[in-house]
Tab-separated table of C-alpha atoms in Angstrom:
chain	number	residue	atom	x	y	z
A	909	UNK	CA	55.258	16.921	3.544
A	910	UNK	CA	52.556	15.958	7.207
A	911	UNK	CA	49.726	18.273	7.057
A	912	UNK	CA	49.728	20.737	10.324
A	913	UNK	CA	46.226	20.008	12.320
A	914	UNK	CA	42.859	22.182	11.746
A	915	UNK	CA	43.575	23.622	14.830
A	916	UNK	CA	46.575	24.454	14.686
A	917	UNK	CA	46.180	26.422	11.271
A	918	UNK	CA	43.808	28.477	13.424
A	919	UNK	CA	45.979	29.152	15.794
A	920	UNK	CA	48.858	30.692	13.176
A	921	UNK	CA	46.308	32.164	11.011
A	922	UNK	CA	45.087	33.716	14.347
A	923	UNK	CA	48.623	35.039	14.487
A	924	UNK	CA	49.828	36.286	10.785
A	925	UNK	CA	45.981	38.163	10.024
A	926	UNK	CA	45.891	38.150	5.989
A	927	UNK	CA	47.589	34.983	5.835
A	928	UNK	CA	45.617	32.288	4.039
A	929	UNK	CA	45.661	28.433	4.344
A	930	UNK	CA	47.196	28.459	0.534
A	931	UNK	CA	49.918	29.998	2.141
A	932	UNK	CA	51.794	28.156	4.801
A	933	UNK	CA	54.568	27.574	2.616
A	934	UNK	CA	55.582	31.033	3.763
A	935	UNK	CA	55.019	31.234	7.165
A	936	UNK	CA	58.899	31.212	8.990
A	937	UNK	CA	59.338	28.084	10.101
A	938	UNK	CA	63.355	28.559	11.369
A	939	UNK	CA	63.578	31.739	11.236
A	940	UNK	CA	62.467	35.931	9.363
A	941	UNK	CA	65.049	35.307	6.565
A	942	UNK	CA	63.913	32.034	5.232
A	943	UNK	CA	60.710	33.503	5.513
A	944	UNK	CA	61.775	36.412	3.641
A	945	UNK	CA	63.347	34.334	0.638
A	946	UNK	CA	60.290	32.707	0.137
A	947	UNK	CA	57.752	35.779	-0.541
A	948	UNK	CA	61.014	36.584	-2.742
A	949	UNK	CA	60.225	33.223	-4.538
A	950	UNK	CA	56.712	33.300	-4.625
A	951	UNK	CA	56.543	37.154	-5.276
A	952	UNK	CA	58.670	35.516	-9.363
A	953	UNK	CA	56.848	32.895	-9.343
A	954	UNK	CA	53.273	35.057	-9.741
A	955	UNK	CA	54.471	37.829	-11.595
A	956	UNK	CA	55.771	35.033	-14.225
A	957	UNK	CA	52.545	33.381	-14.199
A	958	UNK	CA	51.189	36.630	-14.036
A	959	UNK	CA	53.183	38.290	-17.410
A	960	UNK	CA	52.638	34.768	-18.645
A	961	UNK	CA	48.484	34.917	-19.474
A	962	UNK	CA	49.528	38.343	-20.110
A	963	UNK	CA	51.887	37.198	-23.218
A	964	UNK	CA	50.009	34.119	-24.665
A	965	UNK	CA	46.695	36.635	-24.796
A	966	UNK	CA	48.004	39.296	-26.350
A	967	UNK	CA	47.978	38.148	-30.105
A	968	UNK	CA	48.411	40.065	-32.918
A	969	UNK	CA	48.034	43.252	-30.369
A	970	UNK	CA	51.477	45.404	-30.098
A	971	UNK	CA	52.548	46.536	-26.701
A	972	UNK	CA	51.041	50.036	-25.978
A	973	UNK	CA	54.169	50.558	-23.377
A	974	UNK	CA	57.356	49.990	-24.876
A	975	UNK	CA	60.715	50.251	-24.036
A	976	UNK	CA	61.325	54.168	-25.079
A	977	UNK	CA	57.910	54.654	-25.263
A	978	UNK	CA	57.800	59.028	-24.373
A	979	UNK	CA	54.959	57.898	-21.112
A	980	UNK	CA	57.830	55.080	-19.960
A	981	UNK	CA	60.320	55.901	-17.927
A	982	UNK	CA	63.629	53.569	-18.102
A	983	UNK	CA	61.808	51.372	-14.926
A	984	UNK	CA	58.170	51.154	-16.194
A	985	UNK	CA	57.597	49.504	-19.630
A	986	UNK	CA	56.081	46.298	-20.937
A	987	UNK	CA	59.014	43.998	-22.056
A	988	UNK	CA	58.834	42.366	-25.430
A	989	UNK	CA	58.723	39.006	-23.462
A	990	UNK	CA	58.192	37.174	-20.981
A	991	UNK	CA	61.914	36.246	-21.145
A	992	UNK	CA	63.272	39.623	-20.877
A	993	UNK	CA	60.379	40.357	-17.901
A	994	UNK	CA	61.834	37.445	-16.131
A	995	UNK	CA	65.474	38.815	-15.840
A	996	UNK	CA	63.492	43.004	-14.762
A	997	UNK	CA	61.840	41.604	-12.619
A	998	UNK	CA	64.835	39.481	-10.880
A	999	UNK	CA	66.021	42.308	-11.304
A	1000	UNK	CA	63.890	45.186	-9.225
A	1001	UNK	CA	63.080	42.370	-6.247
A	1002	UNK	CA	66.906	41.470	-5.951
A	1003	UNK	CA	67.440	45.169	-5.479
A	1004	UNK	CA	64.307	44.829	-3.217
A	1005	UNK	CA	65.745	42.144	-1.072
A	1006	UNK	CA	68.265	43.734	-0.495
A	1007	UNK	CA	67.272	46.722	0.806
A	1008	UNK	CA	65.891	44.661	2.831
A	1009	UNK	CA	68.307	42.676	4.427
A	1010	UNK	CA	70.642	45.550	4.212
A	1011	UNK	CA	67.529	47.294	6.756
A	1012	UNK	CA	66.702	44.656	8.801
A	1013	UNK	CA	70.536	43.772	9.329
A	1014	UNK	CA	70.771	47.764	10.352
A	1015	UNK	CA	67.802	47.358	12.974
A	1016	UNK	CA	69.119	44.408	14.078
A	1017	UNK	CA	73.296	46.138	14.723
A	1018	UNK	CA	70.804	49.213	16.358
A	1019	UNK	CA	69.103	46.230	18.180
A	1020	UNK	CA	72.045	44.115	19.519
A	1021	UNK	CA	73.494	47.947	21.014
A	1022	UNK	CA	70.550	48.487	22.986
A	1023	UNK	CA	70.750	45.022	24.404
A	1024	UNK	CA	74.426	45.759	25.282
A	1025	UNK	CA	73.923	48.902	26.582
A	1026	UNK	CA	70.958	47.764	28.234
A	1027	UNK	CA	73.220	44.540	30.413
A	1028	UNK	CA	75.882	47.595	31.291
A	1029	UNK	CA	72.741	49.605	32.999
A	1030	UNK	CA	71.219	46.536	34.438
A	1031	UNK	CA	73.623	46.555	37.476
A	1032	UNK	CA	73.107	50.369	38.034
A	1033	UNK	CA	69.648	49.599	38.892
A	1034	UNK	CA	69.598	47.258	42.015
A	1035	UNK	CA	72.497	49.939	43.717
A	1036	UNK	CA	69.603	52.613	42.321
A	1037	UNK	CA	66.672	50.407	44.382
A	1038	UNK	CA	68.176	49.265	47.379
A	1039	UNK	CA	69.867	53.446	47.967
A	1040	UNK	CA	66.748	54.701	47.265
A	1041	UNK	CA	65.341	52.511	49.408
A	1042	UNK	CA	67.567	53.454	51.401
A	1043	UNK	CA	67.239	56.929	51.983
A	1044	UNK	CA	63.181	56.886	51.919
A	1045	UNK	CA	63.768	54.526	55.424
A	1046	UNK	CA	66.727	57.241	56.892
A	1047	UNK	CA	64.234	60.703	55.577
A	1048	UNK	CA	61.298	58.495	57.180
A	1049	UNK	CA	62.651	57.913	60.546
A	1050	UNK	CA	64.668	61.478	60.521
A	1051	UNK	CA	60.849	63.265	60.550
A	1052	UNK	CA	59.526	60.837	63.036
A	1053	UNK	CA	62.091	60.647	65.574
A	1054	UNK	CA	62.192	65.281	64.724
A	1055	UNK	CA	58.382	64.866	65.573
A	1056	UNK	CA	59.172	62.675	68.303
A	1057	UNK	CA	62.386	65.581	69.377
A	1058	UNK	CA	60.184	68.843	68.973
A	1059	UNK	CA	57.382	67.668	71.504
A	1060	UNK	CA	60.211	66.337	73.562
A	1061	UNK	CA	61.770	69.398	73.521
A	1062	UNK	CA	58.214	71.453	74.113
A	1063	UNK	CA	58.184	69.406	77.667
A	1064	UNK	CA	61.537	70.579	78.427
A	1065	UNK	CA	60.978	74.103	78.428
A	1066	UNK	CA	58.279	74.043	80.587
A	1067	UNK	CA	59.497	71.419	83.041
A	1068	UNK	CA	62.596	74.375	83.291
A	1069	UNK	CA	60.001	77.086	84.089
A	1070	UNK	CA	58.804	75.403	85.850
A	1071	UNK	CA	62.312	74.213	87.681
A	1072	UNK	CA	63.394	78.414	87.465
A	1073	UNK	CA	59.816	78.825	89.288
A	1074	UNK	CA	60.674	76.623	91.544
A	1075	UNK	CA	64.165	77.680	91.948
A	1076	UNK	CA	62.947	80.843	92.370
A	1077	UNK	CA	60.585	80.211	95.069
A	1078	UNK	CA	63.778	78.796	97.320
A	1079	UNK	CA	64.571	81.735	99.412
A	1080	UNK	CA	66.161	81.089	102.648
A	1081	UNK	CA	62.755	82.210	105.324
A	1082	UNK	CA	61.604	79.021	104.166
A	1083	UNK	CA	63.714	77.862	107.010
A	1084	UNK	CA	61.591	79.002	109.498
A	1085	UNK	CA	59.417	76.779	111.421
A	1086	UNK	CA	56.803	79.235	110.792
A	1087	UNK	CA	56.890	78.291	106.994
A	1088	UNK	CA	57.175	74.421	106.448
A	1089	UNK	CA	53.745	73.960	105.228
A	1090	UNK	CA	54.802	76.784	102.305
A	1091	UNK	CA	59.363	74.398	101.954
A	1092	UNK	CA	56.599	70.955	102.105
A	1093	UNK	CA	54.132	72.487	98.707
A	1094	UNK	CA	57.695	73.943	97.118
A	1095	UNK	CA	58.773	70.744	97.628
A	1096	UNK	CA	55.770	68.205	96.268
A	1097	UNK	CA	55.154	70.894	93.149
A	1098	UNK	CA	59.329	69.653	91.942
A	1099	UNK	CA	59.232	66.567	92.455
A	1100	UNK	CA	56.172	66.008	90.523
A	1101	UNK	CA	58.085	67.996	88.070
A	1102	UNK	CA	61.080	66.015	88.151
A	1103	UNK	CA	58.795	62.977	88.302
A	1104	UNK	CA	56.918	64.087	84.946
A	1105	UNK	CA	60.692	64.229	82.658
A	1106	UNK	CA	61.959	61.022	84.135
A	1107	UNK	CA	58.604	59.820	82.934
A	1108	UNK	CA	58.981	61.771	79.728
A	1109	UNK	CA	62.582	61.088	78.767
A	1110	UNK	CA	61.502	57.263	79.046
A	1111	UNK	CA	58.919	57.451	77.230
A	1112	UNK	CA	60.601	59.591	74.078
A	1113	UNK	CA	63.588	57.455	74.147
A	1114	UNK	CA	61.872	54.123	74.236
A	1115	UNK	CA	59.708	56.128	71.479
A	1116	UNK	CA	62.542	57.188	69.754
A	1117	UNK	CA	63.887	52.800	69.558
A	1118	UNK	CA	60.520	51.676	68.668
A	1119	UNK	CA	60.252	54.397	65.648
A	1120	UNK	CA	64.282	52.786	64.625
A	1121	UNK	CA	62.658	48.902	65.593
A	1122	UNK	CA	59.838	49.938	62.588
A	1123	UNK	CA	61.651	51.379	60.519
A	1124	UNK	CA	64.169	48.760	60.662
A	1125	UNK	CA	61.191	46.197	59.880
A	1126	UNK	CA	59.836	48.513	56.403
A	1127	UNK	CA	63.398	48.553	55.203
A	1128	UNK	CA	64.127	44.635	55.379
A	1129	UNK	CA	60.494	43.630	54.057
A	1130	UNK	CA	61.990	46.956	51.290
A	1131	UNK	CA	64.255	44.819	50.243
A	1132	UNK	CA	63.394	41.472	49.895
A	1133	UNK	CA	60.546	42.596	48.824
A	1134	UNK	CA	62.958	44.749	46.064
A	1135	UNK	CA	65.207	41.784	45.595
A	1136	UNK	CA	62.691	39.362	43.978
A	1137	UNK	CA	61.834	42.516	41.532
A	1138	UNK	CA	65.107	42.199	40.526
A	1139	UNK	CA	65.584	38.841	40.457
A	1140	UNK	CA	62.026	38.690	38.314
A	1141	UNK	CA	63.494	41.761	35.919
A	1142	UNK	CA	67.548	39.684	36.272
A	1143	UNK	CA	65.311	36.678	34.676
A	1144	UNK	CA	62.840	38.334	31.911
A	1145	UNK	CA	65.247	40.912	30.272
A	1146	UNK	CA	67.334	39.931	27.171
A	1147	UNK	CA	70.355	39.944	27.592
A	1148	UNK	CA	73.262	39.996	24.774
A	1149	UNK	CA	73.762	36.721	26.251
A	1150	UNK	CA	70.502	35.549	25.074
A	1151	UNK	CA	70.720	36.638	21.414
A	1152	UNK	CA	72.472	34.595	18.257
A	1153	UNK	CA	75.685	35.083	17.721
A	1154	UNK	CA	76.750	36.091	14.770
A	1155	UNK	CA	80.211	37.433	13.196
A	1156	UNK	CA	79.538	40.627	13.556
A	1157	UNK	CA	79.646	41.135	17.360
A	1158	UNK	CA	81.740	43.512	18.985
A	1159	UNK	CA	79.914	43.417	22.269
A	1160	UNK	CA	83.671	42.531	24.859
A	1161	UNK	CA	82.801	39.481	26.508
A	1162	UNK	CA	83.333	40.190	30.605
A	1163	UNK	CA	85.382	38.411	32.938
A	1164	UNK	CA	83.682	36.418	35.204
A	1165	UNK	CA	83.175	35.766	38.351
A	1166	UNK	CA	85.951	33.309	39.025
A	1167	UNK	CA	88.650	35.425	36.984
A	1168	UNK	CA	87.656	38.261	39.160
A	1169	UNK	CA	88.008	37.304	43.040
A	1170	UNK	CA	91.530	35.268	41.343
A	1171	UNK	CA	92.710	38.901	40.472
A	1172	UNK	CA	91.448	40.303	43.496
A	1173	UNK	CA	93.730	38.463	45.921
A	1174	UNK	CA	96.453	38.543	44.048
A	1175	UNK	CA	96.150	41.974	44.244
A	1176	UNK	CA	95.771	41.427	47.891
A	1177	UNK	CA	99.060	39.911	48.096
A	1178	UNK	CA	100.597	41.709	46.234
A	1179	UNK	CA	101.910	39.472	44.167
A	1180	UNK	CA	102.218	36.383	43.023
A	1181	UNK	CA	100.622	33.397	44.938
A	1182	UNK	CA	101.136	29.886	44.898
A	1183	UNK	CA	98.618	28.105	43.296
A	1184	UNK	CA	94.940	27.227	44.827
A	1185	UNK	CA	94.551	24.812	46.542
A	1186	UNK	CA	93.014	21.208	44.431
A	1187	UNK	CA	90.013	20.543	42.792
A	1188	UNK	CA	89.458	24.928	43.337
A	1189	UNK	CA	89.274	27.066	41.621
A	1190	UNK	CA	90.638	29.668	43.873
A	1191	UNK	CA	91.835	30.196	47.306
A	1192	UNK	CA	89.245	30.327	50.398
A	1193	UNK	CA	89.190	33.035	52.696
A	1194	UNK	CA	87.541	33.516	55.505
A	1195	UNK	CA	85.784	36.719	56.644
A	1196	UNK	CA	84.727	37.180	60.100
A	1197	UNK	CA	80.767	37.183	60.922
A	1198	UNK	CA	78.042	38.553	62.365
A	1199	UNK	CA	76.192	37.504	65.469
A	1200	UNK	CA	72.914	36.125	64.824
A	1201	UNK	CA	70.547	38.091	66.365
A	1202	UNK	CA	73.204	41.506	66.464
A	1203	UNK	CA	71.453	42.623	63.156
A	1204	UNK	CA	68.842	44.290	62.035
A	1205	UNK	CA	64.719	45.267	63.796
A	1206	UNK	CA	65.704	42.267	66.357
A	1207	UNK	CA	68.181	43.533	68.988
A	1208	UNK	CA	66.096	46.946	68.497
A	1209	UNK	CA	63.441	45.457	70.029
A	1210	UNK	CA	64.647	43.505	72.163
A	1211	UNK	CA	66.498	46.865	73.607
A	1212	UNK	CA	63.079	47.935	74.144
A	1213	UNK	CA	61.695	44.869	75.463
A	1214	UNK	CA	64.419	44.928	78.643
A	1215	UNK	CA	63.655	48.921	79.009
A	1216	UNK	CA	60.094	47.975	79.337
A	1217	UNK	CA	60.778	45.906	81.511
A	1218	UNK	CA	63.068	47.548	83.612
A	1219	UNK	CA	60.957	50.825	84.043
A	1220	UNK	CA	58.248	47.932	85.288
A	1221	UNK	CA	59.682	46.905	87.976
A	1222	UNK	CA	61.505	50.410	88.757
A	1223	UNK	CA	57.889	51.961	89.177
A	1224	UNK	CA	57.181	48.252	91.511
């Protein structure tokens, strides 16, 4: 076959430390099992050549570790001939090869099982993520509104004390003409208290809407970012369909979206339905839409803007 370019061999050698250019025939061209088979044949050939050289150089000398010697075991001894060695070596290599293949198959089954379990868990990731995002947004809003409410209630307590004091000072004697300055001063104090209460209430309402609008906008951005991250996660996560299918795959095939829609329509109709229109996989359904601008932070900010304009007009 044609030789690989020098730069390509350098890349291959960098990927497989310890591999020499002479070992290029064992580089997996198609699959891992092809590489294992190539290594098996290479080991058998190299051992055959090594032992053949040993027997050729043996001459008149005796084999020191023959089968049956006390220092040998049933599997560790030097055969009497090259043919016997090849037979013994083939059995040993086959045993190692079969053990490696079974180990690999077990690992493949475990890997496929893990991928199958992961595929069933992936849909929960989106639900968990968006639930976490919404819960955190709700807690942030609740905390901010609580701070605002506590401050408003503290101010309200002061107004009530002032109002009670003004009511206590509103005596029948103030109807006397001579007590008119005192009555006018009391009316001024009550008017200031009333104006302060109205202003603080308007401010609290506007601030509350501002908090809800900002948190709504933050929630929208987090959902948008989370959705893009989820899509990237789904695109880069191995799924059962990405694996090479084998006869031992036991992963149940899931129903397609079209099949589920058909079943849903049938269940909702509580019985059989006529076939869908020609060229359609299922019956067309219409859903009541949401008017543009009625969802999200936009309507909150518009309401806030209208209230501020009304407050400014009232002050003028």
